mmCIF file of C-alpha atoms and ligand atoms in Angstrom:
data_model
loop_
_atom_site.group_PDB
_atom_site.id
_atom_site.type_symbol
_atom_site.label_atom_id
_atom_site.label_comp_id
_atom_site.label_asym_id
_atom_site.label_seq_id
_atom_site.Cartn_x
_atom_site.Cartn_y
_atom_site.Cartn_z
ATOM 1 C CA UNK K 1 0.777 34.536 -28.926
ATOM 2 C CA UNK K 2 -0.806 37.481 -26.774
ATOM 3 C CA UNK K 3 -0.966 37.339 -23.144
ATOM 4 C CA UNK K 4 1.843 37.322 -20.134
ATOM 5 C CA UNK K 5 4.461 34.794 -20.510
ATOM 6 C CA UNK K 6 5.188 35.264 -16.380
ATOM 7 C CA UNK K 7 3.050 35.441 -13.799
ATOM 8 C CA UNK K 8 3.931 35.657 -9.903
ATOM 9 C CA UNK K 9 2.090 36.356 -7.595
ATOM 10 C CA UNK K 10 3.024 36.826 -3.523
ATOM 11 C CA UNK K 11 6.257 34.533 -4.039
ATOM 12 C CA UNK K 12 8.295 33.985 -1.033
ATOM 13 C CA UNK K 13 11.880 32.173 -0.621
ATOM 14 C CA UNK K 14 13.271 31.466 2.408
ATOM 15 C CA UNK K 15 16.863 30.195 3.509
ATOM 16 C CA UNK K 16 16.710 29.410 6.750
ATOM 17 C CA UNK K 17 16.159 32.559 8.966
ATOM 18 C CA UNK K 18 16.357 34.856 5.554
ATOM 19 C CA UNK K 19 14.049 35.911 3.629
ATOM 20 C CA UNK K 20 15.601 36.380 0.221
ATOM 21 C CA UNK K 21 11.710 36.963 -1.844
ATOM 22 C CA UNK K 22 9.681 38.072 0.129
ATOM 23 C CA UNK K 23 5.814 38.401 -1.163
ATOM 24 C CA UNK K 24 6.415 39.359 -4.553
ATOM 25 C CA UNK K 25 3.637 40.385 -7.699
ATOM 26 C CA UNK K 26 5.423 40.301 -11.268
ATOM 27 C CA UNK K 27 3.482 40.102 -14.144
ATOM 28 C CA UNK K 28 5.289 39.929 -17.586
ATOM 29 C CA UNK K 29 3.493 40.890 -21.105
ATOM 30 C CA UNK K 30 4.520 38.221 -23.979
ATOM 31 C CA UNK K 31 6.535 40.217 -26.499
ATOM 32 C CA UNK K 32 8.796 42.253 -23.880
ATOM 33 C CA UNK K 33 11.288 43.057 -22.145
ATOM 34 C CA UNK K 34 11.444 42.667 -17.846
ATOM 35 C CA UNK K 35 14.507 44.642 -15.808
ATOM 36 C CA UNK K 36 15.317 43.078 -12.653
ATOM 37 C CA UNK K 37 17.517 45.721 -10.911
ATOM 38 C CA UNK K 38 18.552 46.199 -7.461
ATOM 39 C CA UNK K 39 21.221 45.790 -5.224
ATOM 40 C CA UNK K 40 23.318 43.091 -4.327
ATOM 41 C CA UNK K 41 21.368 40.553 -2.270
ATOM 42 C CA UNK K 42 18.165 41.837 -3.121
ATOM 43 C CA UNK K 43 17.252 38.878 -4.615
ATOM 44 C CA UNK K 44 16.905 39.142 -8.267
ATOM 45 C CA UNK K 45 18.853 35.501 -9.319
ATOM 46 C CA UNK K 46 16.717 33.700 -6.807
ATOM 47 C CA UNK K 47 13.723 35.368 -7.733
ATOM 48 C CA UNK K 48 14.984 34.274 -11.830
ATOM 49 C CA UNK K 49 16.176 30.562 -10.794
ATOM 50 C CA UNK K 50 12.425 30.382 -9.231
ATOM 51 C CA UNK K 51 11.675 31.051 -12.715
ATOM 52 C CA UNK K 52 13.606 29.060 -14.494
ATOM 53 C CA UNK K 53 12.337 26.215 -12.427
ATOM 54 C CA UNK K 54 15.962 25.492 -10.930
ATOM 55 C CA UNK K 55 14.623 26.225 -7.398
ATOM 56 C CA UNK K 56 11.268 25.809 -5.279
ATOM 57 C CA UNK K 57 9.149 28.745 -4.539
ATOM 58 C CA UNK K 58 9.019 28.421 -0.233
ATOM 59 C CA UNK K 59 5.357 29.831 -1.095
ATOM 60 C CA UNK K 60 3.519 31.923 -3.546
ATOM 61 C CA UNK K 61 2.020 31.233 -7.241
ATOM 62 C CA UNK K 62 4.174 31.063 -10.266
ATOM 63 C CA UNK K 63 3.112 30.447 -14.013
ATOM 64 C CA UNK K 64 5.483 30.697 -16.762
ATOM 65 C CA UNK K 65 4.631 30.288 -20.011
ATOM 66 C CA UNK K 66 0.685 29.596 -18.894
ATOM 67 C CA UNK K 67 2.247 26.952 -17.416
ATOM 68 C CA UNK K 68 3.754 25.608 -14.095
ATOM 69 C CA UNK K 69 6.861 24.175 -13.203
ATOM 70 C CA UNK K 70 5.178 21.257 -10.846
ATOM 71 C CA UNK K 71 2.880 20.480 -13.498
ATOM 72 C CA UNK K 72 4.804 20.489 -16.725
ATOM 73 C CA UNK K 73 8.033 21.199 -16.251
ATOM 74 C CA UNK K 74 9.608 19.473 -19.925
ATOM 75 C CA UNK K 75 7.103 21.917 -22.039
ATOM 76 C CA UNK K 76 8.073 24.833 -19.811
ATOM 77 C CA UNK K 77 11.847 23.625 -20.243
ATOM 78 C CA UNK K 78 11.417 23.599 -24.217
ATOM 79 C CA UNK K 79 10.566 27.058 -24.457
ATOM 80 C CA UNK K 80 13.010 28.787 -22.254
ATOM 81 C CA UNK K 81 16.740 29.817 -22.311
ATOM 82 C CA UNK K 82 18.759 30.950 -19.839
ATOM 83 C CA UNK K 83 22.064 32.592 -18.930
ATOM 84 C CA UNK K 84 22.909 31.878 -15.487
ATOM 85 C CA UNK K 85 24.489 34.446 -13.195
ATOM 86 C CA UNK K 86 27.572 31.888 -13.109
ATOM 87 C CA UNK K 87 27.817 28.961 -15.645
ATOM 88 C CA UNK K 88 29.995 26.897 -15.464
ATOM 89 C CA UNK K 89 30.439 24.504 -18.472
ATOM 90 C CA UNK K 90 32.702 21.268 -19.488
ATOM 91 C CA UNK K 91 36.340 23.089 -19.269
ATOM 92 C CA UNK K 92 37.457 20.232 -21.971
ATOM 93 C CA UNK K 93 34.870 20.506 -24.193
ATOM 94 C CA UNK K 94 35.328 22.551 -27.409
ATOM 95 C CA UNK K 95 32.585 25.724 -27.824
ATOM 96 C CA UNK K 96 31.046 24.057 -30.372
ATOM 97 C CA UNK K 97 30.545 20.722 -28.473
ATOM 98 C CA UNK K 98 29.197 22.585 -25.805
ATOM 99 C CA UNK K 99 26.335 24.531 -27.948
ATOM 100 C CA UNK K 100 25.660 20.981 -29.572
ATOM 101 C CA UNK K 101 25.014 18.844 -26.302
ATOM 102 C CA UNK K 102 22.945 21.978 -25.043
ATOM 103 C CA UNK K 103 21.172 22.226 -28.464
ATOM 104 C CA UNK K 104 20.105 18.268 -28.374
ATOM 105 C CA UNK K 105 17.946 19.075 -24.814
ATOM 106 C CA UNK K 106 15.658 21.618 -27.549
ATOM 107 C CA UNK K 107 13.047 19.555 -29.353
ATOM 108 C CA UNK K 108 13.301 22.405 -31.755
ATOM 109 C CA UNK K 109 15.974 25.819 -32.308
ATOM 110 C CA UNK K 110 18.438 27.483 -34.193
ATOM 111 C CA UNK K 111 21.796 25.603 -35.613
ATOM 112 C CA UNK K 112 24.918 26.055 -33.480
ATOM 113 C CA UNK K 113 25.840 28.173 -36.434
ATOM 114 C CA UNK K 114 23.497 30.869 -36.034
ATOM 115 C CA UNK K 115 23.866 30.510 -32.295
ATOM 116 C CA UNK K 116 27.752 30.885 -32.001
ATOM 117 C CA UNK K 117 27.022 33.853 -35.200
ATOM 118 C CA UNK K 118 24.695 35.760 -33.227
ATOM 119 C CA UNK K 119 27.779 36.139 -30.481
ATOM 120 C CA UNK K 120 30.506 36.653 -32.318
ATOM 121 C CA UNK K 121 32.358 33.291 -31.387
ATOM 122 C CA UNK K 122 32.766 31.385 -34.717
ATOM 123 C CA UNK K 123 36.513 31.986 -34.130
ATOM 124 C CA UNK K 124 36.460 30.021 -31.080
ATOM 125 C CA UNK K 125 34.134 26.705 -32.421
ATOM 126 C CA UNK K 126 36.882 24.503 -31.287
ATOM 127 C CA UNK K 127 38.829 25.985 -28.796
ATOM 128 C CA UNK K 128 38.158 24.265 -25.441
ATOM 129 C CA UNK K 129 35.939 25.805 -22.966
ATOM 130 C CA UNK K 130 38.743 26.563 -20.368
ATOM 131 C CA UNK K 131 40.919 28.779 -22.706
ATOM 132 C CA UNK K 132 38.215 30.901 -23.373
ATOM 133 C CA UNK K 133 38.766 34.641 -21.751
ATOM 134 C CA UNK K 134 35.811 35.695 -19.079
ATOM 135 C CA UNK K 135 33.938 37.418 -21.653
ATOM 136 C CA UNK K 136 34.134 35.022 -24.623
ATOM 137 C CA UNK K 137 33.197 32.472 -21.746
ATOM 138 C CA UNK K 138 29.853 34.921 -20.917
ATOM 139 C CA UNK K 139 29.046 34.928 -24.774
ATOM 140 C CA UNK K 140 29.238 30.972 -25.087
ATOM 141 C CA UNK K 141 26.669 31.213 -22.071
ATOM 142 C CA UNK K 142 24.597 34.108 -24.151
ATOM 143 C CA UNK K 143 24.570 31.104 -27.290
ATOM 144 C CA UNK K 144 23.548 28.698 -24.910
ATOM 145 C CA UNK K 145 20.832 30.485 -24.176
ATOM 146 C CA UNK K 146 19.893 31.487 -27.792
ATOM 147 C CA UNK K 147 20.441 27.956 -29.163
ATOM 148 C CA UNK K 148 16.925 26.602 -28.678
ATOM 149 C CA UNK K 149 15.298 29.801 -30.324
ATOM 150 C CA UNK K 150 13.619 30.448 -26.480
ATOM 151 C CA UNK K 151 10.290 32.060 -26.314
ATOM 152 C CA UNK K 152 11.457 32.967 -22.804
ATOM 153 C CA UNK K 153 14.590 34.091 -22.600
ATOM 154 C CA UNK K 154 16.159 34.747 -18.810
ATOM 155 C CA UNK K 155 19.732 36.879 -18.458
ATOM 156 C CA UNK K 156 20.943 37.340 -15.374
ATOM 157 C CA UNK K 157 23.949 39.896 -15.615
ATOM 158 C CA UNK K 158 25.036 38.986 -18.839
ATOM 159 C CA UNK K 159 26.818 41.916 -19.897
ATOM 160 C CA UNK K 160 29.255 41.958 -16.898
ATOM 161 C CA UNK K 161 32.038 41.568 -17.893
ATOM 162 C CA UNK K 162 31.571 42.071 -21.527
ATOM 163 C CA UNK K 163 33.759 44.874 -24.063
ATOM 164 C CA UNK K 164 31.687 47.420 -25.298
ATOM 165 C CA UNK K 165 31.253 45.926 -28.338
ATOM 166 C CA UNK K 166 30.268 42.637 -27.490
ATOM 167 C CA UNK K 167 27.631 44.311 -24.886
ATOM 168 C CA UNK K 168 26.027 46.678 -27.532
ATOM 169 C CA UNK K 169 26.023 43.011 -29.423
ATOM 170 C CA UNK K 170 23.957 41.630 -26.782
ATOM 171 C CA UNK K 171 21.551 44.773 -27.027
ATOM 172 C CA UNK K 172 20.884 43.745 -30.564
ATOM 173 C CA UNK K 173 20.338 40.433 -29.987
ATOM 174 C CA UNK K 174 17.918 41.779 -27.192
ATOM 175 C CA UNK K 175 16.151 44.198 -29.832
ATOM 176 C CA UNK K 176 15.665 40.961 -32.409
ATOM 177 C CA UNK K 177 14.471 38.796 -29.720
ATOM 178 C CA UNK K 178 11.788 41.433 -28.798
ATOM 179 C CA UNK K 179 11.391 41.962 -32.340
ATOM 180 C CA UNK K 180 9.933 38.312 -32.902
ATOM 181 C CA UNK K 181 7.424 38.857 -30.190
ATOM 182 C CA UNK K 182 9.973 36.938 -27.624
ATOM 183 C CA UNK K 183 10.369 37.627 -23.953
ATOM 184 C CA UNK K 184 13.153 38.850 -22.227
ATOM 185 C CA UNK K 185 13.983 38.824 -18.320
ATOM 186 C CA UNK K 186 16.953 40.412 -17.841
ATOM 187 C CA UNK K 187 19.106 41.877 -14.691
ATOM 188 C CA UNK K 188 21.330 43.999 -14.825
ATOM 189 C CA UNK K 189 23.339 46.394 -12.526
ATOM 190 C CA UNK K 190 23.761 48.958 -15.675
ATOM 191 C CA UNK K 191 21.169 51.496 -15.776
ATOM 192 C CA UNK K 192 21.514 52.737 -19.283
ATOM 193 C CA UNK K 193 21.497 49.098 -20.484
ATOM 194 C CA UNK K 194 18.106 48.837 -18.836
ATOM 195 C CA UNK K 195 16.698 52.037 -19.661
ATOM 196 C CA UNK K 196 17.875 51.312 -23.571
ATOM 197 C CA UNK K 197 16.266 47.916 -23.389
ATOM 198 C CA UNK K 198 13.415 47.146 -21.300
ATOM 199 C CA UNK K 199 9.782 47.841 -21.638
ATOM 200 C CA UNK K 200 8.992 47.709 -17.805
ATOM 201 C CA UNK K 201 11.396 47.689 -14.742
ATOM 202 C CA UNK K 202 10.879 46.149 -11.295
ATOM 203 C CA UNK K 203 13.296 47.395 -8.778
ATOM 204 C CA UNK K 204 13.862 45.066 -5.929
ATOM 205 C CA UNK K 205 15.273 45.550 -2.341
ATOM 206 C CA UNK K 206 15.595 43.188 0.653
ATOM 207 C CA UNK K 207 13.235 41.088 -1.498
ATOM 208 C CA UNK K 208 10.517 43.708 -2.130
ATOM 209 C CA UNK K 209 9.288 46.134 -5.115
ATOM 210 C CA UNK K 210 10.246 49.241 -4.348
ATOM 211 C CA UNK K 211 9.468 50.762 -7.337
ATOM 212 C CA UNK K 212 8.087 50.198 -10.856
ATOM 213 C CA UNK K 213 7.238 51.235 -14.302
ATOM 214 C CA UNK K 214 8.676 52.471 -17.385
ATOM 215 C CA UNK K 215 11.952 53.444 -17.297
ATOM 216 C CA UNK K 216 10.734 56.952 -18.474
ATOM 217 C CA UNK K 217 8.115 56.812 -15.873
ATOM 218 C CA UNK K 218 10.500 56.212 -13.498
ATOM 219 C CA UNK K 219 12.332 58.815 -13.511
ATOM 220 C CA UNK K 220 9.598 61.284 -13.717
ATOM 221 C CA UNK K 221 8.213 59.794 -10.640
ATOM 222 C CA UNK K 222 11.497 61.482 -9.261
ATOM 223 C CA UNK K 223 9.730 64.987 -10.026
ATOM 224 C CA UNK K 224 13.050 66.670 -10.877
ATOM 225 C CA UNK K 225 14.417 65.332 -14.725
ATOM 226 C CA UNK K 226 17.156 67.738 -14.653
ATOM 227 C CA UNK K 227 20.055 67.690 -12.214
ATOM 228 C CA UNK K 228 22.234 70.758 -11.281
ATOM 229 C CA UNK K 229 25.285 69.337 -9.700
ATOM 230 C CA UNK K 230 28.187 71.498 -8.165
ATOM 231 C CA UNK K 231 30.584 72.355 -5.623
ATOM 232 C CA UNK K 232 29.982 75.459 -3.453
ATOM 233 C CA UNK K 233 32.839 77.181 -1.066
ATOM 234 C CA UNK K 234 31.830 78.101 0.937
ATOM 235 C CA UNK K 235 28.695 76.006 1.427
ATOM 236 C CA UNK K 236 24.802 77.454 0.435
ATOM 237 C CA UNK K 237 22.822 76.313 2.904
ATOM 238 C CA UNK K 238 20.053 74.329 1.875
ATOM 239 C CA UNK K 239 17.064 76.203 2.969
ATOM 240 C CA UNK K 240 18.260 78.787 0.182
ATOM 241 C CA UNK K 241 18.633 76.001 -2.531
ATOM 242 C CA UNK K 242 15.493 74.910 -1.938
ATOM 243 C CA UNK K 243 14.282 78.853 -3.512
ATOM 244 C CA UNK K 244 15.784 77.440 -6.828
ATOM 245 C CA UNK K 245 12.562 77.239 -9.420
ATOM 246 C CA UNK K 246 11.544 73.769 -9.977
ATOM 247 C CA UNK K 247 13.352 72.480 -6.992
ATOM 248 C CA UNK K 248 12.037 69.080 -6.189
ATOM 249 C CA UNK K 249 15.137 67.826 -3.707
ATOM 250 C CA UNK K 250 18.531 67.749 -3.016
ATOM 251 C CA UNK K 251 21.517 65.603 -2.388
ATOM 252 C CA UNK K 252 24.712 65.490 -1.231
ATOM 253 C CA UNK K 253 27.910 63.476 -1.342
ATOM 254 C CA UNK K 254 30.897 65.008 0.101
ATOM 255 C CA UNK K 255 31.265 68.551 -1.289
ATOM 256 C CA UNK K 256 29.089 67.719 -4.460
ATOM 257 C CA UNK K 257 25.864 68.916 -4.337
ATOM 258 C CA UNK K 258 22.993 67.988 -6.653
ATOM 259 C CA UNK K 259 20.248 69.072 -7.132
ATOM 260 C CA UNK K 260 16.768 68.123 -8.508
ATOM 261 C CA UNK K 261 14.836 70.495 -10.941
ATOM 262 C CA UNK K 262 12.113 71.038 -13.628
ATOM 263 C CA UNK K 263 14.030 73.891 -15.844
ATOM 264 C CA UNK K 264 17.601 74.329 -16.332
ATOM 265 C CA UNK K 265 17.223 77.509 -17.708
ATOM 266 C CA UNK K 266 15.500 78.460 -14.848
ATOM 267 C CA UNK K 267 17.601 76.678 -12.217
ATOM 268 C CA UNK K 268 20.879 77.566 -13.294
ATOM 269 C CA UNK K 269 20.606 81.181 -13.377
ATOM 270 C CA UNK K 270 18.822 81.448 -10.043
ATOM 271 C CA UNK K 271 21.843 79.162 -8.357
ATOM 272 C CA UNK K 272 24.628 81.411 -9.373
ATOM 273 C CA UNK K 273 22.134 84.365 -8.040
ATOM 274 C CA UNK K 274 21.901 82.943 -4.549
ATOM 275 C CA UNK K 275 25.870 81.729 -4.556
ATOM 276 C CA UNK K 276 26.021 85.710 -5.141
ATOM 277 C CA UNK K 277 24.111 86.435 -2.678
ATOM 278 C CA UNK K 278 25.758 83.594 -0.319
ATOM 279 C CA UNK K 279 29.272 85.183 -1.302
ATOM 280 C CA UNK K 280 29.873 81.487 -2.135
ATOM 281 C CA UNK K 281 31.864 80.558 -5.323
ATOM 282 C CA UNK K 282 30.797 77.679 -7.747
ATOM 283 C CA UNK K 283 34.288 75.607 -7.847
ATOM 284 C CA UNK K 284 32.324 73.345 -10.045
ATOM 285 C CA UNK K 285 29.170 73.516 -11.874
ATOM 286 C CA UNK K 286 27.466 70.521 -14.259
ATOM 287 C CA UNK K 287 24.014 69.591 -15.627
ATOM 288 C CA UNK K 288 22.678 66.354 -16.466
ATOM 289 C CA UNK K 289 19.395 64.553 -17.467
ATOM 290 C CA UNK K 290 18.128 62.534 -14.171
ATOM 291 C CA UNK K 291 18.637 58.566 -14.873
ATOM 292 C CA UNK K 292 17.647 55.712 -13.434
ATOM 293 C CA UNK K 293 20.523 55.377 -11.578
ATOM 294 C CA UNK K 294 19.130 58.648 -9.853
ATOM 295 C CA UNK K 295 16.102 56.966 -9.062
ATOM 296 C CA UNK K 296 17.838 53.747 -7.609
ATOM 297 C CA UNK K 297 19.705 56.334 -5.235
ATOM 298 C CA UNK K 298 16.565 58.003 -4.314
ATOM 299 C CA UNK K 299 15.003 54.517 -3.350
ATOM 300 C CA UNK K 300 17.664 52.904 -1.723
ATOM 301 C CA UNK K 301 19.911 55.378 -0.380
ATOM 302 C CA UNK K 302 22.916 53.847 -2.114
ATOM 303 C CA UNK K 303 24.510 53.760 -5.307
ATOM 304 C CA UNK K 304 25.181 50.374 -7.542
ATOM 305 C CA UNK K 305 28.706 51.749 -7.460
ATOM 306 C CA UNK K 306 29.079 51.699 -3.633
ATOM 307 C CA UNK K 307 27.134 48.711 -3.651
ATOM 308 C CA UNK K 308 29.720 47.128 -5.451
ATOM 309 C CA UNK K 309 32.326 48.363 -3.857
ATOM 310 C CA UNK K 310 30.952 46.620 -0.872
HETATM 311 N N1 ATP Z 1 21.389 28.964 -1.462
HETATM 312 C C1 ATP Z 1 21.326 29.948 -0.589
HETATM 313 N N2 ATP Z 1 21.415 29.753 0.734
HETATM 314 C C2 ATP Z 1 21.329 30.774 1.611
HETATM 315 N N3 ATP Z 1 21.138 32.059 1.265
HETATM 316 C C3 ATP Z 1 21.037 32.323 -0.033
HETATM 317 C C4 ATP Z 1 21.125 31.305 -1.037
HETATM 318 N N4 ATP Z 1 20.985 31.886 -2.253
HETATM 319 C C5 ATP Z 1 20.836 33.205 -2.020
HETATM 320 N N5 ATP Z 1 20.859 33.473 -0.699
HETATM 321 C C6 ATP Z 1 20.694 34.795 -0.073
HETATM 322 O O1 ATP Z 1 19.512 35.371 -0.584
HETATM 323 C C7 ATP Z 1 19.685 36.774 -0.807
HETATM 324 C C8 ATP Z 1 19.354 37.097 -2.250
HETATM 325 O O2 ATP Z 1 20.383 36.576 -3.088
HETATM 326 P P1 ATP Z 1 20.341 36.726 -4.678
HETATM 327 O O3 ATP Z 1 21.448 35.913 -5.235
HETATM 328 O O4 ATP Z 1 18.966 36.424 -5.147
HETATM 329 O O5 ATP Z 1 20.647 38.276 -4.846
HETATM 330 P P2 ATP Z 1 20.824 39.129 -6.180
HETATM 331 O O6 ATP Z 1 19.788 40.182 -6.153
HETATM 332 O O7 ATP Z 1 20.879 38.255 -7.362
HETATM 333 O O8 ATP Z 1 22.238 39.837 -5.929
HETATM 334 P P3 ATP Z 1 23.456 40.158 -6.946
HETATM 335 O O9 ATP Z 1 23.180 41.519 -7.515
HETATM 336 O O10 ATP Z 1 24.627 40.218 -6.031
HETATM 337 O O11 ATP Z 1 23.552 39.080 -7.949
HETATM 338 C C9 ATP Z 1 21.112 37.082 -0.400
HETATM 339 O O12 ATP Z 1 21.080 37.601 0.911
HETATM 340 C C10 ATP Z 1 21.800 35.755 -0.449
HETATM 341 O O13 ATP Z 1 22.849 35.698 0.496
HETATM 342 MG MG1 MG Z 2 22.297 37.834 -8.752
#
């Protein structure tokens, strides 16, 4: 099947006073892959529960599948998974009883088998729900969302949390999903996971796009790919940085300076020329490729670290 498996168009939520969507356009193309990223509170799970039919739209238009959730919710609900942003399951039921009741709502799907295979957790079939470590506990949610072989598959944060193994798991189970012409909505608050996996990204804030596109497109909207970042004592001022070839902006956060440019090999050596000149010394000096972590920052003025850190 061609087409878009999601379409939204000018949804709003409201709670109360707050407006947690507000006037949102998403489309989604059948056979990829959909970042949600933002920060916290911008409204990404209640944009994906919308989805997911496990909350009313205040206003707006939204068709999943080709279909809509007033109209035909059961066929929408046969052809989408989901891993909630917090599940919480039977604590006394074993793993495997838990993949089985969830696998009898699917009129069709994988075997609990394949499911608890594709996550690692065959180990685990009959150890009850509430011994299960966090992460084991996120990969029973991952099966639960695999078991009915989705068409639509929604993950909201599903690698926090995870080891690194069991997170560049996920990213293959992503890859085969896309592989099979499935769809994939997926937040996430890790950049490179989103940059490795998705075909498009939406960034949201206070309920809005801010920005979207490629992930590669993304970050060339920044202008600068290339970041110079270093300390300076004492301090250039910026007026001279901004004589650095290819300069396209600047930053700074505490003594660390970083800047924006088109060349390193043009950038570099006309930095330490104008420390010269500033008698300033480069206590610290490091390049990097722009991400889109660097593009969040530029959009929202914050960091997903700081975010996090409250
Ligand atoms: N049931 C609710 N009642 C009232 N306010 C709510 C409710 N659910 C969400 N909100 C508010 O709506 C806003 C968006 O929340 P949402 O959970 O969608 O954010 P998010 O982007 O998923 O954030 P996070 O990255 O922290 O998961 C927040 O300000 C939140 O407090
Ligand atoms: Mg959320």
């Amino acid at each position: 099947m061609t087409g878009l498996a999601i379409e939204v168009e000018r949804l709003v939520k409201r709670f109360g006073d707050l407006v947690a969507v507000d006037g949102l356009d998403l489309t989604v193309p059948t056979g990829t892959c959909l970042g949600l990223l933002g920060p916290n509170g911008a409204g990404k799970t209640t944009t994906v529960e919308i989805l997911e039919g496990l909350q009313p739209a205040t206003s707006g238009r939204v068709r999943v599948l080709g279909r809509t959730w007033t109209e035909d919710p059961d066929a929408i609900r046969a052809r989408i998974g989901a891993t909630l942003q917090e599940t919480r399951f039977h604590e006394k039921l074993t793993v495997e009883e838990t993949l089985t009741l969830f696998r009898s709502f699917y009129p069709r799907g994988h075997g609990v088998e394949s499911a608890l295979a594709q996550v690692a957790l065959e180990d685990k079939r009959d150890a009850r729900v509430g011994t299960l470590s966090g992460g084991q506990k996120q990969r029973l949610a991952l099966a639960v969302g695999l078991v009915g072989d989705p068409e639509l598959l929604f993950l909201d944060e599903p690698t926090t949390g995870l080891d690194p193994v069991s997170r560049r798991g996920l990213w293959t189970i992503i890859e085969g999903l896309k592989g099979r012409g499935r769809t994939v909505v997926l937040t996430t608050h890790y950049m490179e996971e989103a940059a490795v996996l998705c075909d498009d990204i939406v960034i949201v804030d206070h309920g809005r796009i801010v920005a979207r596109g490629t992930p590669e497109a993304l970050v060339h909207s920044l202008g600068g790919e290339q970041l110079v970042e270093f300390v300076a004592r004492p301090a250039i001022p910026a007026e001279a940085l901004e004589r650095v070839p290819g300069f396209s902006g600047h930053r700074q956060r505490g003594e660390t300076v970083s800047l924006s440019v088109q060349a390193l090999h043009e950038a570099v050596p006309a930095l330490l020329r104008i420390a010269d000149e500033h008698r300033s010394e480069l206590v610290r000096l490091s390049t990097r490729a722009a991400t889109l972590d660097d593009v969040f920052l530029a959009l929202t003025g914050r960091t997903l670290v700081e975010e996090e850190q409250g």
